[in-house]
Coordinates of C-alpha atoms and ligand atoms in Angstrom, one line a residue:
X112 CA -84.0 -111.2 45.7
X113 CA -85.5 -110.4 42.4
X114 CA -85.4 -106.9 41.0
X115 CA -87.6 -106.4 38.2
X116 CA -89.0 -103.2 36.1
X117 CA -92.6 -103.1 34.9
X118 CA -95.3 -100.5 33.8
X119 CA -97.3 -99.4 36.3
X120 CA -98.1 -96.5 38.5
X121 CA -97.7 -96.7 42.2
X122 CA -101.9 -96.5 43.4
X123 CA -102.7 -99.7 40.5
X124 CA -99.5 -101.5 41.6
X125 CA -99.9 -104.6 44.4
X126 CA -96.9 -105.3 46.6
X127 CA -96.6 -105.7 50.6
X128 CA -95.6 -101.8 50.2
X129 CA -94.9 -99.3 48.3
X130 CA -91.9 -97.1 48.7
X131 CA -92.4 -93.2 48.6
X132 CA -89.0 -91.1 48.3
X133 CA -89.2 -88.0 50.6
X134 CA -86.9 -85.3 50.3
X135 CA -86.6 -83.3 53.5
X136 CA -89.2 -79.7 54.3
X137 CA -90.4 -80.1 50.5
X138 CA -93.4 -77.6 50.3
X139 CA -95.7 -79.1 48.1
X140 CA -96.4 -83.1 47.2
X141 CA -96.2 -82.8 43.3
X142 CA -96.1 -86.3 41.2
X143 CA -96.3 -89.5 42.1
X144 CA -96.2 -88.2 45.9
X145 CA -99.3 -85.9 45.7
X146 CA -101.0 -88.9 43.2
X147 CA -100.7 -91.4 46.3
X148 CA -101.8 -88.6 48.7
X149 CA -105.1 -87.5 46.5
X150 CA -105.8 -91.4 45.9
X151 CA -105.7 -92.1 49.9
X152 CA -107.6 -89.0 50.9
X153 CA -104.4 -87.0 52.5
X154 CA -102.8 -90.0 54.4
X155 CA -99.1 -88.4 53.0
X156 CA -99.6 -85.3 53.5
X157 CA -101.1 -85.5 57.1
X158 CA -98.1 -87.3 58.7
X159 CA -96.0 -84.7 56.6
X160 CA -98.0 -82.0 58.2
X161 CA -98.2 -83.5 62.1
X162 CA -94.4 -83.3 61.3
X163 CA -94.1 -87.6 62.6
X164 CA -91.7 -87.7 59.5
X165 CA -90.1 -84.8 57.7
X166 CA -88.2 -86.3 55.2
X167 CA -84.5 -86.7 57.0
X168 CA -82.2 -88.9 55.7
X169 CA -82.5 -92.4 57.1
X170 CA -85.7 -91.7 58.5
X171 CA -88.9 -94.1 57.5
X172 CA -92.5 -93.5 58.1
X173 CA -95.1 -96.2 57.8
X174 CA -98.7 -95.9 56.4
X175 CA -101.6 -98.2 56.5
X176 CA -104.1 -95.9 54.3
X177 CA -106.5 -98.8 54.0
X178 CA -108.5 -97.1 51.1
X179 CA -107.4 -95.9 47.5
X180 CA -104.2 -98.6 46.7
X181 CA -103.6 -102.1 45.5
X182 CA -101.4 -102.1 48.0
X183 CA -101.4 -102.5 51.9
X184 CA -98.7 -100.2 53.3
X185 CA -97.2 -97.2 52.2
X186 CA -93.4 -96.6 53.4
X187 CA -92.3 -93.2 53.6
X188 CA -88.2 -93.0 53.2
X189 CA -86.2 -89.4 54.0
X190 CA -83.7 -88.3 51.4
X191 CA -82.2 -85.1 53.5
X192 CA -82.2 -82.0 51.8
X193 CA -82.0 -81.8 47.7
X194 CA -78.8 -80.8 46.5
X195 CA -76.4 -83.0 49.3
X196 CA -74.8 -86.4 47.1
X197 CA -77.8 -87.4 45.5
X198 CA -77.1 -90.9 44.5
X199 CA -76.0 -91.3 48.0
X200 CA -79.1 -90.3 49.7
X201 CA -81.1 -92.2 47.0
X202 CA -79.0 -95.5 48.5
X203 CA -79.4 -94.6 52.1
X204 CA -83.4 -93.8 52.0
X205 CA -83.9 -97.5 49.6
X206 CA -81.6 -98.9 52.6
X207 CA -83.8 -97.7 54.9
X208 CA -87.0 -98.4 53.9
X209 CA -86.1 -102.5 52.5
X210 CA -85.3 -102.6 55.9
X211 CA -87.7 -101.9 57.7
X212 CA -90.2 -104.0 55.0
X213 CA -88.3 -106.8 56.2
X214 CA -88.6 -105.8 60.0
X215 CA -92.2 -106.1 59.1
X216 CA -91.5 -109.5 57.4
X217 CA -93.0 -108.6 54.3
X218 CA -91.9 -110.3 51.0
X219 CA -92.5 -107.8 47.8
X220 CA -91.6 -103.9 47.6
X221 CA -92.6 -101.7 44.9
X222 CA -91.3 -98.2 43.9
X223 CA -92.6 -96.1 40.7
X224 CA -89.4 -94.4 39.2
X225 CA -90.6 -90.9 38.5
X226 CA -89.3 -88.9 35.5
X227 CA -88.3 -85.4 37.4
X228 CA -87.9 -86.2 40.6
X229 CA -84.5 -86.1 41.3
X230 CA -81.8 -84.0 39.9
X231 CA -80.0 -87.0 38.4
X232 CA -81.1 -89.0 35.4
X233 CA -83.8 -91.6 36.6
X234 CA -81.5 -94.2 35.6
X235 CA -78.9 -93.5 37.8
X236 CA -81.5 -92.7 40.6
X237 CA -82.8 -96.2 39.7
X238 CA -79.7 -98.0 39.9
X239 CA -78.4 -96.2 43.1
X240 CA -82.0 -97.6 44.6
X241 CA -81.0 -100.9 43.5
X242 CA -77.6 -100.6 45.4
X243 CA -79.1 -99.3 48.5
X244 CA -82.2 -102.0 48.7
X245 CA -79.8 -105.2 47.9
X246 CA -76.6 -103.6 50.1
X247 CA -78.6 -102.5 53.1
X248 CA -80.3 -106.0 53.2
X249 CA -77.1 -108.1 53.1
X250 CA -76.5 -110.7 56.1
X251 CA -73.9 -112.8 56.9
X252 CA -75.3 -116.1 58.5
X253 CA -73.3 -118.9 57.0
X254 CA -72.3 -120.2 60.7
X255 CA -75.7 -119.4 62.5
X256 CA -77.5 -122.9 63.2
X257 CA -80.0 -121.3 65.3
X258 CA -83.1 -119.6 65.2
X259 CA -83.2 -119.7 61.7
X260 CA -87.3 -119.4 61.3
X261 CA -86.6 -116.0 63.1
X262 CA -84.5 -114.8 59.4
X263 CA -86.5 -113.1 57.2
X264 CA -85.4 -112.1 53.4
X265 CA -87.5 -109.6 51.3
X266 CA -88.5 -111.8 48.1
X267 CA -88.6 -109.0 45.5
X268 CA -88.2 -105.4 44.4
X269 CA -90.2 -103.9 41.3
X270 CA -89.6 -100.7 39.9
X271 CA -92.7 -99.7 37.8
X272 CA -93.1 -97.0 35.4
X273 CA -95.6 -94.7 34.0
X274 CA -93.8 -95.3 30.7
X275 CA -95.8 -97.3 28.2
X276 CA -92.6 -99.3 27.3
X277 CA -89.8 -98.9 30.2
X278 CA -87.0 -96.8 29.5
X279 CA -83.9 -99.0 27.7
X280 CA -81.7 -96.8 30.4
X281 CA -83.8 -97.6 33.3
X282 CA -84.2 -101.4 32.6
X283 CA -80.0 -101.7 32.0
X284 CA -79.5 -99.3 34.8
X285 CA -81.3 -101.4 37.1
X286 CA -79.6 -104.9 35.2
X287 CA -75.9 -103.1 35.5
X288 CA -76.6 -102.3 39.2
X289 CA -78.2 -105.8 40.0
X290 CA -75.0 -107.4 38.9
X291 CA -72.6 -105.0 40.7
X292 CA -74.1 -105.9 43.6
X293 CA -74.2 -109.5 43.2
X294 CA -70.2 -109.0 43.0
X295 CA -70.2 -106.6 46.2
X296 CA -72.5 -109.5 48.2
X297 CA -69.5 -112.0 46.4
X298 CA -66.6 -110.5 47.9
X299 CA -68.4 -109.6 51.4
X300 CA -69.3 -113.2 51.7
X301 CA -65.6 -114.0 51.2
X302 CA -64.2 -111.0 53.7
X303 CA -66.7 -112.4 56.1
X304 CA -65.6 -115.8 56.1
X305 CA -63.3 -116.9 59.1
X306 CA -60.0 -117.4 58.1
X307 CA -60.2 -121.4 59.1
X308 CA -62.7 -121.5 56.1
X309 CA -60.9 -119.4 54.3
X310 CA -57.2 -120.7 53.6
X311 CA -55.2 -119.1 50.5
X312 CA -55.9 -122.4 48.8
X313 CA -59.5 -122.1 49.6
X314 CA -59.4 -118.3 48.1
X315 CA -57.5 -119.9 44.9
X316 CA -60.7 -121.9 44.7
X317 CA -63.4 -119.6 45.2
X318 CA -61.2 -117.6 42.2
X319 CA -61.5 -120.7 39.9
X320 CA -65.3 -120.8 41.0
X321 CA -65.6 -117.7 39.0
X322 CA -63.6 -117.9 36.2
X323 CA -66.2 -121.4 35.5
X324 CA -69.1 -120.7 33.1
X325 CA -67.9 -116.9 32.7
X326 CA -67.2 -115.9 29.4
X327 CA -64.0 -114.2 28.8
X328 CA -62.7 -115.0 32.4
X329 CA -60.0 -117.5 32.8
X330 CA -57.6 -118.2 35.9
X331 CA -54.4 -120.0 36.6
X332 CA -53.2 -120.4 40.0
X333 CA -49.2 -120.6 41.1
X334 CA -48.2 -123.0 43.9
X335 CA -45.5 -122.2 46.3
X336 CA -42.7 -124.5 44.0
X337 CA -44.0 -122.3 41.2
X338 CA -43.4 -118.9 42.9
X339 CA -40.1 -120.4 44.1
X340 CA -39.2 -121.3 40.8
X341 CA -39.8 -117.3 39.4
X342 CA -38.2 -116.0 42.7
X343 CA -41.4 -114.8 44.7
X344 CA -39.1 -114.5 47.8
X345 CA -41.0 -111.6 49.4
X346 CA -44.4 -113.2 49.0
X347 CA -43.1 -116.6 50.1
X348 CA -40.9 -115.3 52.9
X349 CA -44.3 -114.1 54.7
X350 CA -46.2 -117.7 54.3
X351 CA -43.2 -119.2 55.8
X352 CA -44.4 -118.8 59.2
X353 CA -47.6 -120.9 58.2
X354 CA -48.7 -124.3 57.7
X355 CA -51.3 -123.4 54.9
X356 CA -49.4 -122.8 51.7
X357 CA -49.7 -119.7 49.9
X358 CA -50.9 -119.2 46.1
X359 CA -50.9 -116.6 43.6
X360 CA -53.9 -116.4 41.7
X361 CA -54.2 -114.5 38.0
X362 CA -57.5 -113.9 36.8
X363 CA -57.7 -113.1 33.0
X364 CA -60.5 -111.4 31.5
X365 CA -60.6 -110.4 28.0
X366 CA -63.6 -108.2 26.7
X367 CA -60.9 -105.8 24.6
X368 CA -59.1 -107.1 21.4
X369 CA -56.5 -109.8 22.0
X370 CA -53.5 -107.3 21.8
X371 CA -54.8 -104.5 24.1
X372 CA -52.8 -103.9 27.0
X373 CA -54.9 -104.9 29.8
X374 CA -55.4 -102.9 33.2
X375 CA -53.8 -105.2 36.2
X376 CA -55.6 -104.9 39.4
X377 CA -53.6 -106.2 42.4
X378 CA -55.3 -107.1 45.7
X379 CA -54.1 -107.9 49.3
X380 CA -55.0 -111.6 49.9
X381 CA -54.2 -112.0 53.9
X382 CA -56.7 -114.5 54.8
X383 CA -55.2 -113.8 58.2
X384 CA -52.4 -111.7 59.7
X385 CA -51.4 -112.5 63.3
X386 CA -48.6 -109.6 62.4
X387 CA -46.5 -112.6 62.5
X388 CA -43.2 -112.7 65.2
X389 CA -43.9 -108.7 65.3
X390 CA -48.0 -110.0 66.9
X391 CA -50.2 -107.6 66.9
X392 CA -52.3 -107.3 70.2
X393 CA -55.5 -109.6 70.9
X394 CA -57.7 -107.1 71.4
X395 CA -59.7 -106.8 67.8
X396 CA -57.1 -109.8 65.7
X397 CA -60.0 -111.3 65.2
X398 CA -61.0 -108.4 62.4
X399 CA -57.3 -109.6 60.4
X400 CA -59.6 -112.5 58.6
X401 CA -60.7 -109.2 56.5
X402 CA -57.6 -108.1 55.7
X403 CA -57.6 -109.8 52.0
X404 CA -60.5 -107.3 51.4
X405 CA -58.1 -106.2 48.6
X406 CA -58.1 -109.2 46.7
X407 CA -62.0 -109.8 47.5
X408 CA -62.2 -106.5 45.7
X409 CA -60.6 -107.9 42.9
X410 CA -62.2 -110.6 42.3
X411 CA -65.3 -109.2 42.6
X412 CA -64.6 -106.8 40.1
X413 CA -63.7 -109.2 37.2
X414 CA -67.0 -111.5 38.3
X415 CA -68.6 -108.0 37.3
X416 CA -66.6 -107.3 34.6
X417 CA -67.1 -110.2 32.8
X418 CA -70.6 -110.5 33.3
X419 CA -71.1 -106.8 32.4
X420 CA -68.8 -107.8 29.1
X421 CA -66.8 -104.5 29.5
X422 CA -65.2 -103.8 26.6
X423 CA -61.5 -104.6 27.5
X424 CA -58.5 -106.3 29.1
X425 CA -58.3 -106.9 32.7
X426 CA -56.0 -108.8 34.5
X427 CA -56.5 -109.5 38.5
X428 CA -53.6 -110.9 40.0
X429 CA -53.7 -111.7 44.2
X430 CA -51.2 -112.9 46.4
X431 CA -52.3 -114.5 48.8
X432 CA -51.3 -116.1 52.4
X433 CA -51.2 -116.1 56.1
X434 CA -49.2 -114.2 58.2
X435 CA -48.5 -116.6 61.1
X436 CA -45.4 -116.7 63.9
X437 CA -44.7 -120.7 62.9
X438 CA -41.5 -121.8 64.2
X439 CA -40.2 -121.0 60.1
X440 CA -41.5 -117.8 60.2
X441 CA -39.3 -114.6 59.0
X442 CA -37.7 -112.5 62.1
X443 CA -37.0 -109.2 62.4
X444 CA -33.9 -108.0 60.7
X445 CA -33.9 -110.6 58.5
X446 CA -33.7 -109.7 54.0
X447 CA -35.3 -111.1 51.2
X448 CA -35.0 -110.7 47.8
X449 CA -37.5 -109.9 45.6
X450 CA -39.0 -110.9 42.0
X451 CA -37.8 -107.5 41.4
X452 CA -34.4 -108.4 42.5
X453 CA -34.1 -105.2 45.2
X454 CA -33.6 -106.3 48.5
X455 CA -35.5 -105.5 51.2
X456 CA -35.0 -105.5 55.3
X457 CA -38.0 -107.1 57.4
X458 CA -37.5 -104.8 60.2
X459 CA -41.6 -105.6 60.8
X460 CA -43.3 -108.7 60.4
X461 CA -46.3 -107.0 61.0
X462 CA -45.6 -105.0 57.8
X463 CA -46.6 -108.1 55.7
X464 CA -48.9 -107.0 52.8
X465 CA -46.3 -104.3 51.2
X466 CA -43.9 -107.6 51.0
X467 CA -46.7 -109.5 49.0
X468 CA -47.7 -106.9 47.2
X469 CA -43.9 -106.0 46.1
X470 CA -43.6 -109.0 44.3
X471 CA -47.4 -109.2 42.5
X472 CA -46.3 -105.1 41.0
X473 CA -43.3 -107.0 39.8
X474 CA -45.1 -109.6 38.2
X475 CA -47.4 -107.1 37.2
X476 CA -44.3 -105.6 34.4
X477 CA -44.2 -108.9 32.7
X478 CA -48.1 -108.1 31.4
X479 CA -47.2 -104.9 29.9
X480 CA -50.3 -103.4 31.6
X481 CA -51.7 -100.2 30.8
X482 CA -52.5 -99.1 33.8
X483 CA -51.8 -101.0 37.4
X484 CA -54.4 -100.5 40.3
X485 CA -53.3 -102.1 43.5
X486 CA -55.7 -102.2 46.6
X487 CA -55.0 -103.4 50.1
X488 CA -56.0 -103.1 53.6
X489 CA -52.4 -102.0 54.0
X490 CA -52.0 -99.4 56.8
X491 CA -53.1 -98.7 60.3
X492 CA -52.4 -95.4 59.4
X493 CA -54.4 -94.8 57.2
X494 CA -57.5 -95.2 59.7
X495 CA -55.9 -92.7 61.8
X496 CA -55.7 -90.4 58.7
X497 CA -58.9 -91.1 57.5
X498 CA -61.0 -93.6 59.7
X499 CA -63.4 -95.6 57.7
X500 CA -65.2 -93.1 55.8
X501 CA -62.7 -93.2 52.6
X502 CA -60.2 -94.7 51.1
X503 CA -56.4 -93.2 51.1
X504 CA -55.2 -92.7 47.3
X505 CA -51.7 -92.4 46.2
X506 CA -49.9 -93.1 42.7
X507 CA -47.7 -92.0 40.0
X508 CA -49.7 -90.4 37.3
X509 CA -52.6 -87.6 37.4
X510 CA -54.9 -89.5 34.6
X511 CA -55.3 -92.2 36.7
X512 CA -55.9 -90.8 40.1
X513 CA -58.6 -88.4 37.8
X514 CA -60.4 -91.5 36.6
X515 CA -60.4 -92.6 40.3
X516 CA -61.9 -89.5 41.5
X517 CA -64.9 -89.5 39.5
X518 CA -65.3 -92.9 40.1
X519 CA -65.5 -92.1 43.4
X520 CA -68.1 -89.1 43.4
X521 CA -69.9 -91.6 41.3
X522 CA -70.5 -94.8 43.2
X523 CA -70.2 -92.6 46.9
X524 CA -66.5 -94.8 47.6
X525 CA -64.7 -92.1 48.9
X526 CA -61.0 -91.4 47.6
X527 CA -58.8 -89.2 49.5
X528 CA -55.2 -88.5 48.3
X529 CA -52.4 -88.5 50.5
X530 CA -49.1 -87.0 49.1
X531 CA -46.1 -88.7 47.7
X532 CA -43.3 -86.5 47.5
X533 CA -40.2 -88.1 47.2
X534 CA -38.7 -87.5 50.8
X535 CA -40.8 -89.9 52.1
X536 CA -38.7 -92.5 50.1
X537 CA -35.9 -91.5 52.1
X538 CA -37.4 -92.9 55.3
X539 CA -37.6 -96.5 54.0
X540 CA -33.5 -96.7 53.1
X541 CA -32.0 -99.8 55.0
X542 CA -28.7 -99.8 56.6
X543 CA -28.1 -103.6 54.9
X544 CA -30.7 -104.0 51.9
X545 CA -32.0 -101.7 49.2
X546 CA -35.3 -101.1 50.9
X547 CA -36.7 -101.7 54.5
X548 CA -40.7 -102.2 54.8
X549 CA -40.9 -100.2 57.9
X550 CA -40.5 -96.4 58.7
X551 CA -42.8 -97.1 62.0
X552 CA -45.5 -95.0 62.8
X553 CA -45.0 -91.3 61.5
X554 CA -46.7 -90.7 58.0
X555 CA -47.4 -94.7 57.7
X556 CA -50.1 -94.7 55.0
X557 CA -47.3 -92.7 52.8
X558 CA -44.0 -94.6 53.5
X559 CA -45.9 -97.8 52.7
X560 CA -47.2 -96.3 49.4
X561 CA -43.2 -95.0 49.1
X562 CA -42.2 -99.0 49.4
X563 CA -44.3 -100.1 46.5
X564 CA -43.4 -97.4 45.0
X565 CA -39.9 -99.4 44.6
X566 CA -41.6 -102.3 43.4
X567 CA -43.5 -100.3 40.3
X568 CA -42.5 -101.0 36.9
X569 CA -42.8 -98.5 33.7
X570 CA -46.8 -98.2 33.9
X571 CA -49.3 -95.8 35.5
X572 CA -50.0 -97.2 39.1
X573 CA -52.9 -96.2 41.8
X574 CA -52.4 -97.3 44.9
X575 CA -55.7 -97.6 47.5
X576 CA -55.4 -97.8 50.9
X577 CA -58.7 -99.6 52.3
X578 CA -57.6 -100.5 55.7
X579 CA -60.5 -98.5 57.2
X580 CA -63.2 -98.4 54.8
X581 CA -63.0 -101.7 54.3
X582 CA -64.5 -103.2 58.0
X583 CA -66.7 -101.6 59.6
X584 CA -67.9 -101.4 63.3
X585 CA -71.1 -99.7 62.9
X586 CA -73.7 -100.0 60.5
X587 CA -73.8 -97.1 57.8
X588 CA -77.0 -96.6 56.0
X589 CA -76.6 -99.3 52.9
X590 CA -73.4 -101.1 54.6
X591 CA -74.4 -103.1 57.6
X592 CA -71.2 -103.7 60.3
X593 CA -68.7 -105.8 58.6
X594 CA -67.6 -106.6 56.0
X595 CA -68.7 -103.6 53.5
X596 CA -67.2 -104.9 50.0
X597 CA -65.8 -101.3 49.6
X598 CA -63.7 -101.4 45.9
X599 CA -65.8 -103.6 43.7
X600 CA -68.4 -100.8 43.1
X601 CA -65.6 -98.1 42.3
X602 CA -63.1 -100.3 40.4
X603 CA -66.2 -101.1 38.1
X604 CA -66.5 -97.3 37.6
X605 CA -63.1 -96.3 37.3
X606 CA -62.7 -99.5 34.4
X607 CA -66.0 -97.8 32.5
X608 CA -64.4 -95.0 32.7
X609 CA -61.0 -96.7 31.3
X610 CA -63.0 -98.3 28.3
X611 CA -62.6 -97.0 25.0
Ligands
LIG927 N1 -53.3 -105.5 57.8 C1 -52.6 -104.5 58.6 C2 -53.2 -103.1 58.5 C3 -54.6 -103.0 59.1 C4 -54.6 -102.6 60.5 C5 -55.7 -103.1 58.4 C6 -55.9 -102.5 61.1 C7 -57.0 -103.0 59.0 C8 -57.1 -102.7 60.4 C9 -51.1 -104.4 58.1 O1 -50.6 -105.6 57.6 C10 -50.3 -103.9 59.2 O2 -50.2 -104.6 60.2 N2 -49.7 -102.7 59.1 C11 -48.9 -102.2 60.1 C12 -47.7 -101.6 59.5 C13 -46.6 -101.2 60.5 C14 -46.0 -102.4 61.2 C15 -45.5 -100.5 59.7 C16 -49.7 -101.1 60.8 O3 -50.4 -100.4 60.2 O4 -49.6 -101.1 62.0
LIG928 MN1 -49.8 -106.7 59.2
LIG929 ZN1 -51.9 -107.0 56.9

């Protein structure tokens, strides 16, 4: 879809509709909203005042005022009451209202951005209605042959402005959030994809899709001899149990000067997990193709970074395999060693992504990071804790889990931190290795934060939990069911944040 900003007021601007903002039992129509109701004789204000739409979030009114605009259809989109997570609401109501324009198969939507009307800086409003027009639209409809003439995609979205020369903020607003989206739609595209389309090698590919014609983005991939050769035992101890091989992938980006120490991100790549010889029911497996939704976070934050040019280093590394109950697959009770050297007791196949992950925070020491993010669909515990309205947060140093906070309570990804004191290392000791990377079901978010714990080298670390957040089985107002591409939008925050 293309977003564009031009001048214009809403009654001289011609699209399919125009949008109209609402917030919820608002007294009088003042601005752009009492403009469009003078210039159609009342039509606002008379559904307003037959109470037909009130303003609620997620709510949507169409008009056909027929006299008075260049355009055919007015939309009317509720915000909820002022004052409750703005940016939010401003995502939910442009959710809303693109679509309904394309239940009504239309092809251009307009929206005048009006200084004043929210409590936010128009930018930010602007870029929030960005994210919630291009998020609430997305689809997934690679494997649908059928009925394709039934699809309908919105062709365009124009923000216009009274301004004689649109805002610089506005206009780069609207670019930054254009792009952060295209990297959310990127990594929901790949947490969508089956996992027979989606292989670990076929991952490494997608990441070397990337890193082509981006400046500053490079990647090298390791092959299973590779990781054998360094001592990847944890990571390749889970892929034994499959026939696709597994691969580590590094993307570099540098946007900082060549000796900064660059901020690793570390994601989850499961393309599938079976749980392995520890096999998790069959009810709902079917949802384990998302479980490298950590590394599709990652990759889809360096696609942004670099085309955002953030001014520093940035290093995503994921690990990624199967987890599969092959006749070479790891058993219960058996030990590995790690890259780190500690060993660690598989008591639970099914506990695979801590083992992966153990061995890319290793790796992670050897790039003298300045700050190590990991992100993982890594607990079922963690949905019980916190279903799939935020993300579980745990780590080592305050700074960090600050950034990540108002990162958060920026882009509406929602952070919650979980404790970790130090007696819930004691539950993971092993009886025959150095660590074991299950303490079953009791506080499971935490002891699985308390395992990589082990595996974290002399840097700051964040850990994010996304097992929840990251799938979803109900549409919310600008994430449809699925896959939601949770992490992109908040790493992107959190590493402006990080920039000097
Ligand atoms: N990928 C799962 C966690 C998960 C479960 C994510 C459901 C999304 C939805 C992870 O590998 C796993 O299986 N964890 C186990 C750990 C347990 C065996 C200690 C879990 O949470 O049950
Ligand atoms: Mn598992
Ligand atoms: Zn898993």
């Amino acid at each position: 879809m293309k977003i564009s900003v031009s001048r214009g007021s809403s009654v001289e601007t011609q699209a399919d509709a125009l949008i109209l903002p609402i917030y919820e039992d608002e007294k009088e129509l003042r601005g752009a909203a009492g403009i469009l109701d003078e210039a159609t004789s009342g039509a606002v204000g008379a559904v307003l005042k037959a109470g037909d739409f009130r303003g609620k979030r997620g709510k949507t009114a169409v008009l056909y005022p027929d006299v008075g605009l260049r355009s055919r259809r007015l939309i009317l989109t509720g915000l909820g009451k002022r004052g409750e997570q703005e940016a939010e609401a401003v995502r939910g109501a442009f959710a809303a209202a693109a679509r309904e324009a394309r239940n009504l198969r239309l092809s251009t939507v307009a929206w005048e951005a009006e200084e004043g009307f929210f409590d936010a800086p128009l930018a930010e409003a602007a870029g929030a209605a960005v994210e919630g027009v291009r998020l609430g639209l997305y689809t997934f409809d690679r494997f649908k042959t059928q009925n394709k003439e039934e699809r309908h995609d919105l062709e365009g979205f124009t923000i216009t402005t009274g301004a004689k020369n649109p805002p610089k903020e506005l206009v780069s607003a609207v670019e930054r959030a254009d792009v952060i989206c295209d990297a959310v739609v990127f990594a929901r595209d790949l947490v969508s994809t089956p996992a027979n389309h989606l292989t670990p090698r076929d991952l490494a590919a997608a990441a070397v899709g990337l890193a082509k014609g981006r400046k500053g983005l490079g990647v090298q991939v390791m092959d299973e001899k590779e990781m054998a050769k360094r001592g990847m035992n944890a990571l390749l101890g889970v892929a034994k149990g499959s026939a696709q091989p597994p691969r580590f992938i590094i993307l570099k980006y540098t946007g900082g000067k060549r000796k900064d120490p660059p901020v690793v991100l570390v994601g989850k790549g499961l393309t599938f997990d079976s749980g392995g010889i520890s096999l998790k029911p069959a009810e709902k497996m079917d949802e384990m193709k998302s479980d490298m939704a950590g590394a599709a976070a990652v990759m889809g934050t360096l696609r942004a970074a670099a085309d955002l040019s953030l001014p520093l280093n940035i290093v995503g590394l994921c690990p990624t395999t199967e987890n599969l109950p092959g006749g070479n697959a790891l058993k219960p009770g058996d030990v590995l060693t790690s890259l780190a050297g500690k060993t660690i007791e598989v008591v639970n196949t099914d506990a695979e992504g801590r083992l992966i992950l153990a061995d890319a925070l290793a790796y992670a020491q050897t790039l003298k990071p300045a700050a190590v993010v990991d992100i993982a669909t890594l607990t079922g515990a963690c949905i019980v804790a916190l279903g799939d309205i935020a993300i579980g947060m745990m780590g080592t140093d305050e700074g960090l889990k600050g950034k990540m906070r108002a990162a958060s309570e920026r882009t509406g990804e929602r952070v919650w931190e979980l404790p970790l004191w130090r007696e819930y290392e004691e539950l993971i000791k092993s009886d025959v290795a150095d660590v074991k990377n299950s303490a079953g079901r009791y506080g499971g978010a935490i002891t699985a934060a308390a395992f990589l714990k082990q595996f974290v080298g002399d840097y700051p670390w964040v850990h994010l939990d996304i097992a929840g957040p990251a799938w979803l089985t109900k549409d919310r107002p600008y994430i449809p069911k699925g896959a939601s591409g949770i992490g992109v939008r908040l790493l992107v925050e959190f590493l402006a944040l990080f920039s000097p």
